[in-house]
Amino acid sequence: MGDGAGAGAVGLGGGASVVVVVVDGTALVLVVVRAALDRVEVVVGRFLSDFLVSEVQAESTNRAIRANGTAVRKRCISPAWRAASSFGGINADLALALELADRADELTMARFRADDLRIERKSDTTHVTEADRATEVLIRDGIQAARPGDAVLGEEFGVEGMGGRRWIVDPIDGTASYVRGFPIWGTLIALEEAGELTVGVVSAPALHMRWYAARGEGAFVNGRPMRVSAVTDLADAQLCYSDIPSWTTFRTTAQPMIDLLHSVWRTRGVGDFLQHMLVAEGAADIAAEPIVNLWDLAPIMVIVEEAGGRFTNLEGERTADGGSAVSTNGLLHAEVLARLAPARPRA
């Protein structure tokens, strides 16, 4: 190693050890190797405080550190919420939602692009797969075990339970993408308490991305705090949307949306949860959908608002259950709603 670089190892017992590489005072890599090399845990980042060890289940030597210690096959890097949840640093319900998302990611990724994936059409003609149903069951079971008194609303199996606390679950948002092997899909988990959405998690394992928030605790993406943009002029704004035909089908006219597309700096046809998460990150400034369900939006509302943005339906109501959605950086919201107002809901 060059000047200012070094490495150290510390035994943890039980066949585990820690190796830290430091360059100019910055810790770069932490590796924990457990006995028999059946599990490899890896963190790569500028600061160790940004990440906690990610547990990667090994399959023979593919998961092992090679003899010279220079290569590790790793599947992912876990963000800071693991550290926070381990030490009680975050909302306990958010920690549960993140753990449930971990389990869901394993299941959905195992069936993503599988040749034998079973696909059906629901009565509304939308797709549903075995993975959708199995993932929702997995999440429901996890909630029942951890919060037995809570109710659950899920896209595939409806409402179960009653009370002031209700979990809202979309096991795979973007199933149409999932069945075609397109990586923009994710698991959405939210908690509603006394009518207010308080926790939101959006996990997109095929994109290696996760966004999450709890009321009063800020919004995060892959362990990093995120904030909406400061763009104040539509001419400088980036707008994301799903498609134009849905505006014609579910609203009285698509023309206001088309006009808005021509009024902004840049547009991208990025649908489902991702358009709103880009707003929360500050990568986009506006996202709008003319037709959408509560389970598609519940966690999104929490995340966008905790990132400093504004979230309403097209009628300007602050709700995730209003049948449509507009998320912005807040600064552009009123103008966006005014421009889209002529596109009324179809009776």
Short mmCIF file of C-alpha atoms in Angstrom, two decimals:
data_model
loop_
_atom_site.label_atom_id
_atom_site.label_comp_id
_atom_site.label_asym_id
_atom_site.label_seq_id
_atom_site.Cartn_x
_atom_site.Cartn_y
_atom_site.Cartn_z
CA MET A 1 0.00 0.00 0.00
CA GLY A 2 1.07 3.58 -0.58
CA ASP A 3 1.65 6.36 1.90
CA GLY A 4 -1.30 6.97 4.21
CA ALA A 5 -2.72 3.50 3.58
CA GLY A 6 -2.91 0.53 5.88
CA ALA A 7 -4.95 -2.44 6.98
CA GLY A 8 -5.79 -4.17 10.22
CA ALA A 9 -7.59 -7.30 11.32
CA VAL A 10 -9.47 -8.02 14.52
CA GLY A 11 -10.75 -11.44 15.58
CA LEU A 12 -14.33 -11.51 16.82
CA GLY A 13 -14.49 -15.08 18.00
CA GLY A 14 -16.62 -17.81 16.54
CA GLY A 15 -14.42 -17.95 13.46
CA ALA A 16 -15.15 -14.37 12.46
CA SER A 17 -12.74 -11.54 11.79
CA VAL A 18 -12.82 -7.92 10.68
CA VAL A 19 -10.48 -6.38 8.12
CA VAL A 20 -10.43 -2.60 7.75
CA VAL A 21 -8.51 -0.86 4.98
CA VAL A 22 -7.68 2.79 5.70
CA VAL A 23 -6.48 5.28 3.09
CA ASP A 24 -5.56 8.78 4.27
CA GLY A 25 -7.56 8.29 7.43
CA THR A 26 -10.73 7.09 5.67
CA ALA A 27 -12.01 3.58 6.31
CA LEU A 28 -12.88 2.03 2.98
CA VAL A 29 -13.73 -1.63 3.42
CA LEU A 30 -14.98 -3.80 6.24
CA VAL A 31 -15.18 -7.54 5.74
CA VAL A 32 -16.48 -10.05 8.23
CA VAL A 33 -15.87 -13.69 7.38
CA ARG A 34 -17.62 -16.35 9.41
CA ALA A 35 -16.56 -19.90 10.05
CA ALA A 36 -16.52 -22.31 7.11
CA LEU A 37 -16.96 -19.33 4.77
CA ASP A 38 -20.67 -20.07 4.58
CA ARG A 39 -21.46 -16.38 5.04
CA VAL A 40 -19.61 -13.34 3.82
CA GLU A 41 -20.48 -9.87 5.09
CA VAL A 42 -19.19 -6.85 3.23
CA VAL A 43 -19.30 -3.09 3.48
CA VAL A 44 -17.80 -0.74 0.93
CA GLY A 45 -18.13 3.01 1.42
CA ARG A 46 -16.31 6.22 2.18
CA PHE A 47 -17.15 6.05 5.85
CA LEU A 48 -17.97 2.98 7.87
CA SER A 49 -20.68 4.96 9.65
CA ASP A 50 -22.56 5.13 6.35
CA PHE A 51 -23.01 1.38 6.14
CA LEU A 52 -23.41 -1.72 8.22
CA VAL A 53 -22.40 -5.19 7.24
CA SER A 54 -24.59 -6.79 4.59
CA GLU A 55 -25.15 -10.48 5.05
CA VAL A 56 -24.72 -12.40 1.82
CA GLN A 57 -25.69 -16.05 1.78
CA ALA A 58 -22.86 -18.01 0.19
CA GLU A 59 -23.03 -20.80 -2.33
CA SER A 60 -19.79 -22.77 -2.05
CA THR A 61 -16.63 -20.93 -3.05
CA ASN A 62 -18.45 -18.30 -5.11
CA ARG A 63 -19.15 -16.53 -1.82
CA ALA A 64 -15.71 -17.01 -0.30
CA ILE A 65 -12.80 -14.66 -0.08
CA ARG A 66 -10.07 -15.87 -2.39
CA ALA A 67 -6.77 -16.97 -0.91
CA ASN A 68 -5.05 -13.63 -1.56
CA GLY A 69 -7.89 -11.74 0.07
CA THR A 70 -8.35 -9.40 -2.88
CA ALA A 71 -11.76 -10.41 -4.15
CA VAL A 72 -15.12 -11.00 -2.60
CA ARG A 73 -18.25 -11.82 -4.50
CA LYS A 74 -20.99 -9.71 -2.96
CA ARG A 75 -24.61 -9.24 -3.87
CA CYS A 76 -25.41 -5.94 -2.27
CA ILE A 77 -24.41 -3.22 0.16
CA SER A 78 -26.86 -2.57 2.94
CA PRO A 79 -27.57 1.03 3.90
CA ALA A 80 -27.37 2.66 7.29
CA TRP A 81 -30.81 1.63 8.43
CA ARG A 82 -29.41 -1.77 9.38
CA ALA A 83 -27.09 -0.13 11.87
CA ALA A 84 -29.82 2.15 13.16
CA SER A 85 -32.36 -0.63 13.54
CA SER A 86 -29.83 -2.85 15.29
CA PHE A 87 -29.17 -0.23 17.94
CA GLY A 88 -32.65 1.21 18.30
CA GLY A 89 -31.77 4.35 16.37
CA ILE A 90 -34.87 4.43 14.18
CA ASN A 91 -38.60 4.02 14.46
CA ALA A 92 -39.36 0.41 15.42
CA ASP A 93 -42.13 0.13 12.84
CA LEU A 94 -39.79 1.38 10.12
CA ALA A 95 -37.22 -1.20 11.23
CA LEU A 96 -39.88 -3.89 10.87
CA ALA A 97 -40.90 -2.67 7.43
CA LEU A 98 -37.28 -2.73 6.31
CA GLU A 99 -36.82 -6.26 7.61
CA LEU A 100 -39.97 -7.35 5.77
CA ALA A 101 -38.63 -5.71 2.62
CA ASP A 102 -35.43 -7.74 2.99
CA ARG A 103 -37.41 -10.96 3.04
CA ALA A 104 -39.57 -9.83 0.13
CA ASP A 105 -36.50 -8.94 -1.94
CA GLU A 106 -35.12 -12.44 -1.58
CA LEU A 107 -38.37 -13.99 -2.77
CA THR A 108 -39.06 -11.62 -5.65
CA MET A 109 -35.51 -11.72 -6.99
CA ALA A 110 -35.52 -15.52 -6.87
CA ARG A 111 -38.49 -15.58 -9.26
CA PHE A 112 -37.58 -12.56 -11.40
CA ARG A 113 -36.97 -13.65 -15.02
CA ALA A 114 -37.68 -17.26 -14.05
CA ASP A 115 -38.65 -19.35 -17.08
CA ASP A 116 -41.37 -21.13 -15.11
CA LEU A 117 -42.93 -18.03 -13.50
CA ARG A 118 -46.69 -18.53 -13.31
CA ILE A 119 -48.62 -15.53 -14.63
CA GLU A 120 -52.35 -14.88 -14.61
CA ARG A 121 -54.72 -12.06 -15.50
CA LYS A 122 -57.02 -10.57 -12.89
CA SER A 123 -60.58 -9.49 -13.60
CA ASP A 124 -59.34 -5.96 -14.32
CA THR A 125 -56.94 -7.46 -16.92
CA THR A 126 -53.81 -6.57 -14.92
CA HIS A 127 -51.16 -9.22 -14.33
CA VAL A 128 -50.63 -11.19 -11.15
CA THR A 129 -47.92 -13.79 -10.57
CA GLU A 130 -47.16 -16.46 -8.03
CA ALA A 131 -44.47 -14.10 -6.74
CA ASP A 132 -47.02 -11.34 -6.05
CA ARG A 133 -49.15 -13.66 -3.95
CA ALA A 134 -46.29 -15.39 -2.17
CA THR A 135 -44.66 -12.07 -1.31
CA GLU A 136 -47.84 -10.65 0.14
CA VAL A 137 -48.35 -13.79 2.24
CA LEU A 138 -44.77 -13.52 3.49
CA ILE A 139 -45.24 -9.89 4.52
CA ARG A 140 -48.62 -10.58 6.13
CA ASP A 141 -47.13 -13.42 8.12
CA GLY A 142 -44.28 -11.19 9.28
CA ILE A 143 -46.66 -8.46 10.40
CA GLN A 144 -48.88 -10.95 12.19
CA ALA A 145 -45.89 -12.36 14.06
CA ALA A 146 -44.47 -8.95 15.04
CA ARG A 147 -47.64 -6.84 15.37
CA PRO A 148 -50.52 -9.29 15.92
CA GLY A 149 -53.05 -6.58 16.68
CA ASP A 150 -52.48 -4.63 13.46
CA ALA A 151 -54.68 -4.73 10.37
CA VAL A 152 -53.30 -5.34 6.87
CA LEU A 153 -54.53 -4.14 3.48
CA GLY A 154 -52.82 -5.79 0.52
CA GLU A 155 -53.39 -5.61 -3.21
CA GLU A 156 -53.81 -9.35 -3.67
CA PHE A 157 -55.73 -10.45 -0.56
CA GLY A 158 -57.59 -7.36 0.61
CA VAL A 159 -58.21 -6.33 4.23
CA GLU A 160 -57.53 -8.44 7.28
CA GLY A 161 -58.07 -7.21 10.84
CA MET A 162 -59.34 -3.96 12.32
CA GLY A 163 -58.04 -1.15 14.50
CA GLY A 164 -56.20 2.13 14.43
CA ARG A 165 -53.03 0.68 12.91
CA ARG A 166 -53.10 -0.63 9.36
CA TRP A 167 -50.25 -1.85 7.18
CA ILE A 168 -50.68 -1.26 3.44
CA VAL A 169 -48.81 -3.59 1.10
CA ASP A 170 -48.18 -3.81 -2.62
CA PRO A 171 -46.07 -6.97 -2.94
CA ILE A 172 -44.88 -6.11 -6.46
CA ASP A 173 -45.62 -2.66 -7.79
CA GLY A 174 -45.01 -2.85 -11.52
CA THR A 175 -46.02 -6.46 -12.07
CA ALA A 176 -46.31 -5.83 -15.82
CA SER A 177 -42.62 -4.91 -15.81
CA TYR A 178 -41.79 -7.88 -13.59
CA VAL A 179 -43.34 -10.39 -15.99
CA ARG A 180 -41.43 -8.93 -18.95
CA GLY A 181 -38.08 -8.94 -17.17
CA PHE A 182 -37.99 -5.13 -16.96
CA PRO A 183 -36.27 -4.11 -13.71
CA ILE A 184 -38.54 -1.22 -12.67
CA TRP A 185 -40.66 -2.96 -10.04
CA GLY A 186 -40.60 -2.99 -6.27
CA THR A 187 -42.20 -3.95 -2.99
CA LEU A 188 -44.13 -1.18 -1.23
CA ILE A 189 -44.89 -1.24 2.51
CA ALA A 190 -46.56 1.49 4.55
CA LEU A 191 -48.06 1.92 8.00
CA GLU A 192 -51.13 4.02 8.67
CA GLU A 193 -51.91 5.08 12.24
CA ALA A 194 -55.22 6.75 13.09
CA GLY A 195 -55.64 7.71 9.45
CA GLU A 196 -52.16 9.19 9.02
CA LEU A 197 -49.47 7.44 6.99
CA THR A 198 -46.40 7.29 9.21
CA VAL A 199 -43.93 4.80 7.69
CA GLY A 200 -43.01 4.09 4.10
CA VAL A 201 -40.61 1.70 2.40
CA VAL A 202 -40.08 1.24 -1.35
CA SER A 203 -37.62 -1.52 -2.19
CA ALA A 204 -36.48 -2.12 -5.77
CA PRO A 205 -33.96 -4.96 -5.58
CA ALA A 206 -33.49 -5.33 -9.34
CA LEU A 207 -32.32 -1.69 -9.35
CA HIS A 208 -30.32 -2.15 -6.11
CA MET A 209 -32.30 0.73 -4.63
CA ARG A 210 -34.33 1.29 -1.49
CA TRP A 211 -36.11 4.43 -0.31
CA TYR A 212 -37.68 4.78 3.13
CA ALA A 213 -38.97 7.26 5.68
CA ALA A 214 -40.79 7.66 8.98
CA ARG A 215 -42.60 10.78 10.14
CA GLY A 216 -40.23 13.25 11.70
CA GLU A 217 -37.12 11.22 10.83
CA GLY A 218 -36.41 12.32 7.27
CA ALA A 219 -36.19 10.34 4.04
CA PHE A 220 -33.35 8.13 2.88
CA VAL A 221 -32.15 6.30 -0.21
CA ASN A 222 -29.71 3.45 0.27
CA GLY A 223 -28.74 4.87 3.64
CA ARG A 224 -28.21 8.45 2.47
CA PRO A 225 -30.48 11.35 3.42
CA MET A 226 -32.33 12.75 0.44
CA ARG A 227 -34.07 16.01 -0.32
CA VAL A 228 -36.25 17.35 -3.12
CA SER A 229 -34.88 19.90 -5.58
CA ALA A 230 -34.99 23.68 -5.29
CA VAL A 231 -36.22 24.27 -8.86
CA THR A 232 -38.77 27.10 -8.96
CA ASP A 233 -39.46 27.54 -12.68
CA LEU A 234 -41.30 25.01 -14.85
CA ALA A 235 -38.93 25.88 -17.68
CA ASP A 236 -36.11 24.38 -15.59
CA ALA A 237 -38.06 21.37 -14.32
CA GLN A 238 -37.77 17.68 -15.12
CA LEU A 239 -41.11 15.85 -15.24
CA CYS A 240 -41.73 12.09 -15.04
CA TYR A 241 -44.93 10.36 -16.11
CA SER A 242 -46.21 6.89 -16.93
CA ASP A 243 -47.91 7.35 -20.29
CA ILE A 244 -50.36 9.53 -22.22
CA PRO A 245 -53.13 7.01 -23.11
CA SER A 246 -54.08 6.60 -19.43
CA TRP A 247 -54.90 10.31 -19.30
CA THR A 248 -57.32 9.85 -22.20
CA THR A 249 -58.85 6.75 -20.62
CA PHE A 250 -59.29 7.96 -17.05
CA ARG A 251 -59.51 11.74 -17.38
CA THR A 252 -61.70 13.88 -19.62
CA THR A 253 -58.75 15.01 -21.69
CA ALA A 254 -55.01 14.43 -22.01
CA GLN A 255 -54.33 17.84 -23.49
CA PRO A 256 -53.39 19.61 -20.22
CA MET A 257 -50.78 16.95 -19.55
CA ILE A 258 -49.46 17.20 -23.10
CA ASP A 259 -49.22 20.97 -22.74
CA LEU A 260 -47.39 20.58 -19.43
CA LEU A 261 -44.89 18.23 -21.07
CA HIS A 262 -44.13 20.97 -23.57
CA SER A 263 -43.72 23.55 -20.80
CA VAL A 264 -40.92 21.91 -18.83
CA TRP A 265 -37.23 21.58 -19.51
CA ARG A 266 -37.16 17.80 -19.81
CA THR A 267 -39.52 14.82 -19.62
CA ARG A 268 -39.02 11.11 -19.03
CA GLY A 269 -41.58 8.31 -19.27
CA VAL A 270 -40.70 6.66 -15.96
CA GLY A 271 -43.77 5.14 -14.34
CA ASP A 272 -44.88 3.41 -11.18
CA PHE A 273 -43.10 4.19 -7.90
CA LEU A 274 -39.84 5.24 -9.54
CA GLN A 275 -41.08 8.58 -10.89
CA HIS A 276 -42.06 9.70 -7.38
CA MET A 277 -38.85 8.45 -5.83
CA LEU A 278 -36.89 10.48 -8.35
CA VAL A 279 -38.83 13.53 -7.15
CA ALA A 280 -37.98 12.67 -3.54
CA GLU A 281 -34.30 12.34 -4.46
CA GLY A 282 -34.27 15.68 -6.25
CA ALA A 283 -33.44 14.05 -9.58
CA ALA A 284 -36.87 15.01 -10.94
CA ASP A 285 -39.15 17.86 -9.93
CA ILE A 286 -42.64 16.65 -10.91
CA ALA A 287 -44.41 13.30 -11.27
CA ALA A 288 -48.07 12.82 -12.15
CA GLU A 289 -50.39 9.82 -12.58
CA PRO A 290 -54.08 9.95 -13.59
CA ILE A 291 -55.11 6.60 -12.12
CA VAL A 292 -53.59 4.73 -9.18
CA ASN A 293 -54.54 2.80 -6.03
CA LEU A 294 -53.86 3.37 -2.34
CA TRP A 295 -51.34 0.52 -2.07
CA ASP A 296 -49.38 2.06 -4.98
CA LEU A 297 -49.02 5.38 -3.15
CA ALA A 298 -49.11 4.89 0.63
CA PRO A 299 -45.34 4.65 1.25
CA ILE A 300 -44.62 7.14 -1.52
CA MET A 301 -46.55 9.89 0.23
CA VAL A 302 -44.53 9.49 3.42
CA ILE A 303 -41.22 9.43 1.59
CA VAL A 304 -41.92 12.42 -0.65
CA GLU A 305 -43.18 14.54 2.24
CA GLU A 306 -40.29 13.60 4.51
CA ALA A 307 -37.93 14.56 1.69
CA GLY A 308 -39.46 18.03 1.75
CA GLY A 309 -41.83 17.61 -1.18
CA ARG A 310 -45.57 17.82 -1.59
CA PHE A 311 -47.95 15.00 -2.47
CA THR A 312 -51.64 15.24 -3.46
CA ASN A 313 -54.09 13.85 -5.96
CA LEU A 314 -54.88 15.82 -9.11
CA GLU A 315 -57.64 17.64 -7.25
CA GLY A 316 -55.11 18.96 -4.75
CA GLU A 317 -56.19 16.79 -1.80
CA ARG A 318 -53.41 15.60 0.48
CA THR A 319 -54.16 11.89 0.28
CA ALA A 320 -52.75 8.64 -1.03
CA ASP A 321 -56.26 7.34 -1.57
CA GLY A 322 -57.50 9.92 -4.04
CA GLY A 323 -57.33 7.88 -7.25
CA SER A 324 -54.54 9.91 -8.83
CA ALA A 325 -51.19 11.36 -7.77
CA VAL A 326 -49.00 14.41 -8.14
CA SER A 327 -45.66 14.68 -6.37
CA THR A 328 -43.42 17.71 -6.67
CA ASN A 329 -40.66 19.53 -4.87
CA GLY A 330 -43.43 21.66 -3.35
CA LEU A 331 -42.28 24.83 -5.06
CA LEU A 332 -43.95 23.86 -8.34
CA HIS A 333 -47.01 22.11 -6.95
CA ALA A 334 -49.62 24.83 -7.19
CA GLU A 335 -48.72 25.66 -10.78
CA VAL A 336 -48.72 22.00 -11.80
CA LEU A 337 -52.17 21.44 -10.26
CA ALA A 338 -53.55 24.54 -11.97
CA ARG A 339 -52.27 23.46 -15.36
CA LEU A 340 -53.67 19.93 -15.00
CA ALA A 341 -57.03 21.02 -13.53
CA PRO A 342 -58.94 20.90 -16.86
CA ALA A 343 -58.27 17.14 -17.03
CA ARG A 344 -61.19 16.14 -14.83
CA PRO A 345 -61.91 12.56 -13.71
CA ARG A 346 -64.23 10.64 -15.99
CA ALA A 347 -67.62 9.92 -14.43
#
